[in-house]
Amino acid sequence: MLSRMARRSAASTLRRAARRAPVASLASIYLPTTSKSSQWIGQGFKVSQAAFSTTPTLNSAFLQTYDAHVKERAAMAGGKMGGVAPKPLDATQTAELIEEIKSSSSGDANADRLVELLSHRVPPGVDEAAYVKASYLSSVALGEVPETLIPKKRAVELLGTMQGGYNVSTLIKLLSSSDDELRNCAADQLKHTLLVFDAFYDVEDLYKTGSGPAKEAAQAVLESWAAAEWYLSKPDVPDKITVTVFKVTGETNTDDLSPAQDAWSRPDIPLHALAMLKNSRDGIEPDVDGECGPLSQIEELQKKGYPLAYVGDVVGTGSSRKSATNSVLWFMGEDIPYVPNIKSGGVCIGGKIAPIFFNTMEDSGALPIEMDVSSLNMGDVIDIYPKEGEVVDQACDELIAKFDLKTNVLLDEVRAGGRIPLIIGRGLTSKARVALGRDASVADIFNMPIDPENQPKGYSLAQKMVGKACGVAGVPPGQYCEPTMTTVGSQDTTGPMTRDELKSLSCLGFSADLVMQSFCHTAAYPKPVDVVTHHTLPDFIMTRGGVSLRPGDGIIHSWLNRMLVPDTVGTGGDSHTRFPIGISFPAGSGLVAFAAATGIFPLDMPESVLVRFTGKMQPGITLRDLVQAIPYTAIQNGLLTVEKKGKKNVFSGRVLEIEGLPDLKCEQAFELSDASAERSAAGCTIKLNKEPVIEYLQSNVVMLKWMISEGYGDPRTLERRIARMEEWLANPHLMEADPNAEYAEIIEINMDEIKEPILALPNDPDASALLSEVAGDKIDEVFIGSCMTNIGHFRAAGKLLADRKTSTLPTRLWIAPPTKMDAAQLTAEGYYSTFGTAGARTEMPGCSLCMGNQARVEPGCSVVSTSTRNFPNRLGQGSNVYLASAELAAIASIEGKLPTVDEYMSYMNKVDATASDTYRYLNFDELPEFVEASDKVEISAEMREAAKKLSLM
């Protein structure tokens, strides 16, 4: 029903034509798989230990250096569980290795190790090292260099393990080889290579216009793709899976699995995994509390002889970190053939699994199951019957619980090695069938998504937006679809992983219309590895047609929101990628890379929960209070619980749709949409009138032109986005929900009844209380910053601080504006002087304390913060963090405590008196510096035409 192939192809062609360098079409991108090696639990591929051997190296300079590295890594974590796996080889190391292979002979003592390392320790795809490897193997296979340790046929076989990208052209060329053995071997490798890009058409052309053995070889490849041998050659999911339970009671958030303080190591999966569950908690015994996770506990459970399954009451809430999934699977997944230092497979069972984490598990080839886990305990050995939906105690064969798989496609995803391989592989099979003159349907092999039985009477705003991105009127809940991704965001603590995922997808150019990279999480306090990222990631993004910000620019969302086109769909590798206009479905780095590369996003359309505000905002009440009113009201209505065991959350996995505040500025609207992440919602929409959206886009057009004048790239992408915005401004129109739209739940919030602030209690963003219930609590530190703030919040704080009665504050106050433009404007207006006089610590514009990976508050202190979430240990070890408005935070910094309601209102009367001056937003079309720069920028006719065509799709 909602196939996007034709539209994706056209859109990809337009975008490709609009970029400086030619880029292969990604509309038909195919994800790699391995050939006949099993990746399922208990049957997984195991890398030969020869790769890690440190036996005498006999005059090998490369091996001497490499063995020293292996030894150093093996000693990490006290050598537990073999220490840490060595890093994959980089391009320089691969080149050195190849030189030794060239100068060696088969009888040399090091021969097997050298070949083993080249085979297994070089990343696949379009990694720089993969280029070096593919170039050498291609030269051997084509007879351009002498055979030494690797004969021609073995070179072809090794090319076939590289999954796609640099290996494909050689394999296709060999289909025309006069050497029968090499030709047939190349065909066998292509049969299980899915990342062939536009090279698919080279195989098709050879089949249609070639002759003799070459034509036969091409036909054999197409026949194999059409028969889905890439999939059917993999073992089916077993009827019974036996695992040992690794139980983590309560809530496991992604900070527990991938701590922010260790974000620098995320691309180094085996090293980063050491930090998983590093903080003591009920039932978990870290090897070194606060430093190294429960390796001994994991090792002891593994002695039972079964793979471990991660089990928890609530699993994966919080940030959209694929690193969290990577860490779990490093200990509980299976090796992937010829892919170093990343694992697939595994089982995760939760009473509730957060939607982004669930999706990331799917993408990684794991089996996520939601069911009652109250009868499961650490160390239990259980039998899972995935096709019957039952879990049984292995010892006594008693039924523990029943479950339903989330979708009928889930077991296909597991067999394929993940959701993304399945999607792309199905597309390849369908395309090959068409090339052979057959029907495109693949339902004879795969379980296809099932359309919902009941069609809604009307569509919600979210359902209409997604429908528009799919070329239909609306998408009902439960419908599988692949909406076009108009905007994709990436930030710097997930960006290096997204880069690795893009390399593994062999992506050389983006098909999403705009992809933006920020550096907001590491710019203020960069570690050496961050400095490298700051220097290398911008070019990686821009050479693929993306837009790169610069360290010090500020927070991803404050910039990305200004690049949005109304009523469009996007995603981002940060859980707070929640558009104030349009809709975003945040995801882990793997799915973000897929969306950027292909321009589509796999989505099972969620249900929606409508939150309708009525009445008027009362004096002293802020938008942050309305944010917290949502969980506060849901708790009162019995739709949300704070208790993790048997957790109830009406928002989880659903779209939060907000009405009743149509005149909010877009900056204000983001404060509401942003916080939908804390509700574990899949996405958020806000119904706005046209006027604030028009004002926002007029300002944003000027800002984007200013970016071009300042040398930001890719300039053609920015031009195209400006042209799309101007297209919308020429005929402004916003979608609206149908009057008879259906919702899973409707929550009414009467603003007339909210007469005092509502805070999130330590340390749970759902736990809510009125100010009167916590007034008087001592406060040690205050943070005003994060993506939940805008320039008006800092003016309000500045005015409150300027009117304080004491020269010094009783608290430590942190100030971090969201962007460098906010900071410059606040400086020009004198607010930075006020902050300095008050003794505040002003931080570089960016995320600052919010994520907890840069500066941190003192251990064990009490904090009022405007940040996004307040999970345990996030802002500081053992800290107790209240979430509140910037206004209440500023007052707390002056008082040294949470004020009474009367004290608060006394302060707020002064703020409300100058509200029109305080809550002004950055309209760049009114700032002379930006207007002057934008006047010098011309949008090319080519980009305007490309934007016009994209807007019509």
JSON list of N, CA and C in Angstrom, two decimals, residues 612-655:
[
{"chain": "A", "resi": 612, "resn": "ARG", "atom": "N", "xyz": [-5.20, 17.93, 25.41]},
{"chain": "A", "resi": 612, "resn": "ARG", "atom": "CA", "xyz": [-5.90, 19.16, 25.03]},
{"chain": "A", "resi": 612, "resn": "ARG", "atom": "C", "xyz": [-5.89, 20.13, 26.21]},
{"chain": "A", "resi": 613, "resn": "PHE", "atom": "N", "xyz": [-5.23, 21.27, 26.01]},
{"chain": "A", "resi": 613, "resn": "PHE", "atom": "CA", "xyz": [-5.23, 22.32, 27.03]},
{"chain": "A", "resi": 613, "resn": "PHE", "atom": "C", "xyz": [-6.44, 23.22, 26.84]},
{"chain": "A", "resi": 614, "resn": "THR", "atom": "N", "xyz": [-7.08, 23.56, 27.92]},
{"chain": "A", "resi": 614, "resn": "THR", "atom": "CA", "xyz": [-8.22, 24.47, 27.90]},
{"chain": "A", "resi": 614, "resn": "THR", "atom": "C", "xyz": [-7.98, 25.57, 28.92]},
{"chain": "A", "resi": 615, "resn": "GLY", "atom": "N", "xyz": [-8.80, 26.61, 28.88]},
{"chain": "A", "resi": 615, "resn": "GLY", "atom": "CA", "xyz": [-8.65, 27.71, 29.82]},
{"chain": "A", "resi": 615, "resn": "GLY", "atom": "C", "xyz": [-7.49, 28.61, 29.45]},
{"chain": "A", "resi": 616, "resn": "LYS", "atom": "N", "xyz": [-7.03, 29.40, 30.43]},
{"chain": "A", "resi": 616, "resn": "LYS", "atom": "CA", "xyz": [-5.95, 30.35, 30.19]},
{"chain": "A", "resi": 616, "resn": "LYS", "atom": "C", "xyz": [-4.84, 30.14, 31.21]},
{"chain": "A", "resi": 617, "resn": "MET", "atom": "N", "xyz": [-3.59, 30.41, 30.76]},
{"chain": "A", "resi": 617, "resn": "MET", "atom": "CA", "xyz": [-2.47, 30.34, 31.68]},
{"chain": "A", "resi": 617, "resn": "MET", "atom": "C", "xyz": [-2.63, 31.40, 32.77]},
{"chain": "A", "resi": 618, "resn": "GLN", "atom": "N", "xyz": [-2.40, 30.99, 33.99]},
{"chain": "A", "resi": 618, "resn": "GLN", "atom": "CA", "xyz": [-2.58, 31.86, 35.15]},
{"chain": "A", "resi": 618, "resn": "GLN", "atom": "C", "xyz": [-1.29, 32.63, 35.45]},
{"chain": "A", "resi": 619, "resn": "PRO", "atom": "N", "xyz": [-1.39, 33.74, 36.18]},
{"chain": "A", "resi": 619, "resn": "PRO", "atom": "CA", "xyz": [-0.21, 34.53, 36.52]},
{"chain": "A", "resi": 619, "resn": "PRO", "atom": "C", "xyz": [0.86, 33.67, 37.21]},
{"chain": "A", "resi": 620, "resn": "GLY", "atom": "N", "xyz": [2.10, 33.87, 36.80]},
{"chain": "A", "resi": 620, "resn": "GLY", "atom": "CA", "xyz": [3.21, 33.15, 37.41]},
{"chain": "A", "resi": 620, "resn": "GLY", "atom": "C", "xyz": [3.45, 31.76, 36.86]},
{"chain": "A", "resi": 621, "resn": "ILE", "atom": "N", "xyz": [2.55, 31.28, 36.03]},
{"chain": "A", "resi": 621, "resn": "ILE", "atom": "CA", "xyz": [2.68, 29.92, 35.48]},
{"chain": "A", "resi": 621, "resn": "ILE", "atom": "C", "xyz": [3.45, 30.00, 34.17]},
{"chain": "A", "resi": 622, "resn": "THR", "atom": "N", "xyz": [4.38, 29.07, 33.98]},
{"chain": "A", "resi": 622, "resn": "THR", "atom": "CA", "xyz": [5.23, 29.05, 32.79]},
{"chain": "A", "resi": 622, "resn": "THR", "atom": "C", "xyz": [4.91, 27.83, 31.93]},
{"chain": "A", "resi": 623, "resn": "LEU", "atom": "N", "xyz": [5.48, 27.82, 30.74]},
{"chain": "A", "resi": 623, "resn": "LEU", "atom": "CA", "xyz": [5.31, 26.66, 29.86]},
{"chain": "A", "resi": 623, "resn": "LEU", "atom": "C", "xyz": [5.91, 25.41, 30.47]},
{"chain": "A", "resi": 624, "resn": "ARG", "atom": "N", "xyz": [6.98, 25.57, 31.23]},
{"chain": "A", "resi": 624, "resn": "ARG", "atom": "CA", "xyz": [7.59, 24.39, 31.86]},
{"chain": "A", "resi": 624, "resn": "ARG", "atom": "C", "xyz": [6.61, 23.75, 32.84]},
{"chain": "A", "resi": 625, "resn": "ASP", "atom": "N", "xyz": [5.77, 24.56, 33.45]},
{"chain": "A", "resi": 625, "resn": "ASP", "atom": "CA", "xyz": [4.74, 24.01, 34.34]},
{"chain": "A", "resi": 625, "resn": "ASP", "atom": "C", "xyz": [3.70, 23.23, 33.54]},
{"chain": "A", "resi": 626, "resn": "LEU", "atom": "N", "xyz": [3.40, 23.70, 32.33]},
{"chain": "A", "resi": 626, "resn": "LEU", "atom": "CA", "xyz": [2.48, 22.95, 31.48]},
{"chain": "A", "resi": 626, "resn": "LEU", "atom": "C", "xyz": [3.11, 21.64, 31.02]},
{"chain": "A", "resi": 627, "resn": "VAL", "atom": "N", "xyz": [4.43, 21.68, 30.78]},
{"chain": "A", "resi": 627, "resn": "VAL", "atom": "CA", "xyz": [5.15, 20.45, 30.43]},
{"chain": "A", "resi": 627, "resn": "VAL", "atom": "C", "xyz": [4.94, 19.40, 31.52]},
{"chain": "A", "resi": 628, "resn": "GLN", "atom": "N", "xyz": [5.16, 19.81, 32.77]},
{"chain": "A", "resi": 628, "resn": "GLN", "atom": "CA", "xyz": [5.07, 18.85, 33.87]},
{"chain": "A", "resi": 628, "resn": "GLN", "atom": "C", "xyz": [3.62, 18.54, 34.24]},
{"chain": "A", "resi": 629, "resn": "ALA", "atom": "N", "xyz": [2.70, 19.40, 33.79]},
{"chain": "A", "resi": 629, "resn": "ALA", "atom": "CA", "xyz": [1.28, 19.13, 34.04]},
{"chain": "A", "resi": 629, "resn": "ALA", "atom": "C", "xyz": [0.81, 17.89, 33.29]},
{"chain": "A", "resi": 630, "resn": "ILE", "atom": "N", "xyz": [1.51, 17.55, 32.21]},
{"chain": "A", "resi": 630, "resn": "ILE", "atom": "CA", "xyz": [1.10, 16.38, 31.42]},
{"chain": "A", "resi": 630, "resn": "ILE", "atom": "C", "xyz": [1.29, 15.09, 32.23]},
{"chain": "A", "resi": 631, "resn": "PRO", "atom": "N", "xyz": [2.48, 14.78, 32.74]},
{"chain": "A", "resi": 631, "resn": "PRO", "atom": "CA", "xyz": [2.58, 13.57, 33.57]},
{"chain": "A", "resi": 631, "resn": "PRO", "atom": "C", "xyz": [1.82, 13.71, 34.89]},
{"chain": "A", "resi": 632, "resn": "TYR", "atom": "N", "xyz": [1.77, 14.90, 35.44]},
{"chain": "A", "resi": 632, "resn": "TYR", "atom": "CA", "xyz": [1.05, 15.12, 36.70]},
{"chain": "A", "resi": 632, "resn": "TYR", "atom": "C", "xyz": [-0.42, 14.74, 36.55]},
{"chain": "A", "resi": 633, "resn": "THR", "atom": "N", "xyz": [-1.04, 15.19, 35.45]},
{"chain": "A", "resi": 633, "resn": "THR", "atom": "CA", "xyz": [-2.45, 14.88, 35.21]},
{"chain": "A", "resi": 633, "resn": "THR", "atom": "C", "xyz": [-2.64, 13.41, 34.87]},
{"chain": "A", "resi": 634, "resn": "ALA", "atom": "N", "xyz": [-1.71, 12.85, 34.09]},
{"chain": "A", "resi": 634, "resn": "ALA", "atom": "CA", "xyz": [-1.82, 11.43, 33.73]},
{"chain": "A", "resi": 634, "resn": "ALA", "atom": "C", "xyz": [-1.75, 10.54, 34.96]},
{"chain": "A", "resi": 635, "resn": "ILE", "atom": "N", "xyz": [-0.92, 10.91, 35.93]},
{"chain": "A", "resi": 635, "resn": "ILE", "atom": "CA", "xyz": [-0.84, 10.15, 37.18]},
{"chain": "A", "resi": 635, "resn": "ILE", "atom": "C", "xyz": [-2.16, 10.23, 37.93]},
{"chain": "A", "resi": 636, "resn": "GLN", "atom": "N", "xyz": [-2.72, 11.44, 37.98]},
{"chain": "A", "resi": 636, "resn": "GLN", "atom": "CA", "xyz": [-3.99, 11.62, 38.67]},
{"chain": "A", "resi": 636, "resn": "GLN", "atom": "C", "xyz": [-5.10, 10.82, 38.01]},
{"chain": "A", "resi": 637, "resn": "ASN", "atom": "N", "xyz": [-5.01, 10.66, 36.69]},
{"chain": "A", "resi": 637, "resn": "ASN", "atom": "CA", "xyz": [-6.05, 9.94, 35.95]},
{"chain": "A", "resi": 637, "resn": "ASN", "atom": "C", "xyz": [-5.79, 8.43, 35.89]},
{"chain": "A", "resi": 638, "resn": "GLY", "atom": "N", "xyz": [-4.73, 7.98, 36.55]},
{"chain": "A", "resi": 638, "resn": "GLY", "atom": "CA", "xyz": [-4.44, 6.55, 36.55]},
{"chain": "A", "resi": 638, "resn": "GLY", "atom": "C", "xyz": [-3.84, 6.04, 35.26]},
{"chain": "A", "resi": 639, "resn": "LEU", "atom": "N", "xyz": [-3.29, 6.92, 34.45]},
{"chain": "A", "resi": 639, "resn": "LEU", "atom": "CA", "xyz": [-2.74, 6.54, 33.15]},
{"chain": "A", "resi": 639, "resn": "LEU", "atom": "C", "xyz": [-1.22, 6.42, 33.16]},
{"chain": "A", "resi": 640, "resn": "LEU", "atom": "N", "xyz": [-0.62, 6.78, 34.28]},
{"chain": "A", "resi": 640, "resn": "LEU", "atom": "CA", "xyz": [0.84, 6.77, 34.41]},
{"chain": "A", "resi": 640, "resn": "LEU", "atom": "C", "xyz": [1.19, 6.44, 35.85]},
{"chain": "A", "resi": 641, "resn": "THR", "atom": "N", "xyz": [2.17, 5.58, 36.03]},
{"chain": "A", "resi": 641, "resn": "THR", "atom": "CA", "xyz": [2.64, 5.27, 37.38]},
{"chain": "A", "resi": 641, "resn": "THR", "atom": "C", "xyz": [4.13, 5.56, 37.48]},
{"chain": "A", "resi": 642, "resn": "VAL", "atom": "N", "xyz": [4.56, 5.91, 38.69]},
{"chain": "A", "resi": 642, "resn": "VAL", "atom": "CA", "xyz": [5.97, 6.14, 38.94]},
{"chain": "A", "resi": 642, "resn": "VAL", "atom": "C", "xyz": [6.67, 4.82, 39.29]},
{"chain": "A", "resi": 643, "resn": "GLU", "atom": "N", "xyz": [5.98, 3.93, 39.97]},
{"chain": "A", "resi": 643, "resn": "GLU", "atom": "CA", "xyz": [6.51, 2.61, 40.33]},
{"chain": "A", "resi": 643, "resn": "GLU", "atom": "C", "xyz": [6.91, 1.87, 39.06]},
{"chain": "A", "resi": 644, "resn": "LYS", "atom": "N", "xyz": [8.12, 1.30, 39.05]},
{"chain": "A", "resi": 644, "resn": "LYS", "atom": "CA", "xyz": [8.63, 0.65, 37.85]},
{"chain": "A", "resi": 644, "resn": "LYS", "atom": "C", "xyz": [8.07, -0.76, 37.65]},
{"chain": "A", "resi": 645, "resn": "LYS", "atom": "N", "xyz": [7.84, -1.46, 38.75]},
{"chain": "A", "resi": 645, "resn": "LYS", "atom": "CA", "xyz": [7.28, -2.81, 38.62]},
{"chain": "A", "resi": 645, "resn": "LYS", "atom": "C", "xyz": [5.84, -2.69, 38.15]},
{"chain": "A", "resi": 646, "resn": "GLY", "atom": "N", "xyz": [5.54, -3.33, 37.04]},
{"chain": "A", "resi": 646, "resn": "GLY", "atom": "CA", "xyz": [4.20, -3.20, 36.47]},
{"chain": "A", "resi": 646, "resn": "GLY", "atom": "C", "xyz": [3.93, -1.80, 35.95]},
{"chain": "A", "resi": 647, "resn": "LYS", "atom": "N", "xyz": [4.96, -1.13, 35.47]},
{"chain": "A", "resi": 647, "resn": "LYS", "atom": "CA", "xyz": [4.87, 0.26, 35.02]},
{"chain": "A", "resi": 647, "resn": "LYS", "atom": "C", "xyz": [3.72, 0.46, 34.04]},
{"chain": "A", "resi": 648, "resn": "LYS", "atom": "N", "xyz": [2.94, 1.53, 34.31]},
{"chain": "A", "resi": 648, "resn": "LYS", "atom": "CA", "xyz": [1.87, 1.94, 33.40]},
{"chain": "A", "resi": 648, "resn": "LYS", "atom": "C", "xyz": [2.25, 3.28, 32.81]},
{"chain": "A", "resi": 649, "resn": "ASN", "atom": "N", "xyz": [2.23, 3.40, 31.49]},
{"chain": "A", "resi": 649, "resn": "ASN", "atom": "CA", "xyz": [2.58, 4.66, 30.83]},
{"chain": "A", "resi": 649, "resn": "ASN", "atom": "C", "xyz": [1.77, 4.77, 29.54]},
{"chain": "A", "resi": 650, "resn": "VAL", "atom": "N", "xyz": [0.75, 5.59, 29.58]},
{"chain": "A", "resi": 650, "resn": "VAL", "atom": "CA", "xyz": [-0.15, 5.72, 28.43]},
{"chain": "A", "resi": 650, "resn": "VAL", "atom": "C", "xyz": [0.56, 6.31, 27.23]},
{"chain": "A", "resi": 651, "resn": "PHE", "atom": "N", "xyz": [1.67, 7.03, 27.45]},
{"chain": "A", "resi": 651, "resn": "PHE", "atom": "CA", "xyz": [2.36, 7.71, 26.35]},
{"chain": "A", "resi": 651, "resn": "PHE", "atom": "C", "xyz": [3.39, 6.81, 25.66]},
{"chain": "A", "resi": 652, "resn": "SER", "atom": "N", "xyz": [3.83, 5.77, 26.32]},
{"chain": "A", "resi": 652, "resn": "SER", "atom": "CA", "xyz": [4.95, 4.97, 25.83]},
{"chain": "A", "resi": 652, "resn": "SER", "atom": "C", "xyz": [4.67, 4.40, 24.44]},
{"chain": "A", "resi": 653, "resn": "GLY", "atom": "N", "xyz": [5.54, 4.73, 23.52]},
{"chain": "A", "resi": 653, "resn": "GLY", "atom": "CA", "xyz": [5.43, 4.21, 22.16]},
{"chain": "A", "resi": 653, "resn": "GLY", "atom": "C", "xyz": [4.34, 4.83, 21.33]},
{"chain": "A", "resi": 654, "resn": "ARG", "atom": "N", "xyz": [3.64, 5.82, 21.88]},
{"chain": "A", "resi": 654, "resn": "ARG", "atom": "CA", "xyz": [2.58, 6.49, 21.14]},
{"chain": "A", "resi": 654, "resn": "ARG", "atom": "C", "xyz": [2.99, 7.92, 20.76]},
{"chain": "A", "resi": 655, "resn": "VAL", "atom": "N", "xyz": [2.25, 8.52, 19.88]},
{"chain": "A", "resi": 655, "resn": "VAL", "atom": "CA", "xyz": [2.50, 9.91, 19.51]},
{"chain": "A", "resi": 655, "resn": "VAL", "atom": "C", "xyz": [1.73, 10.80, 20.46]}
]
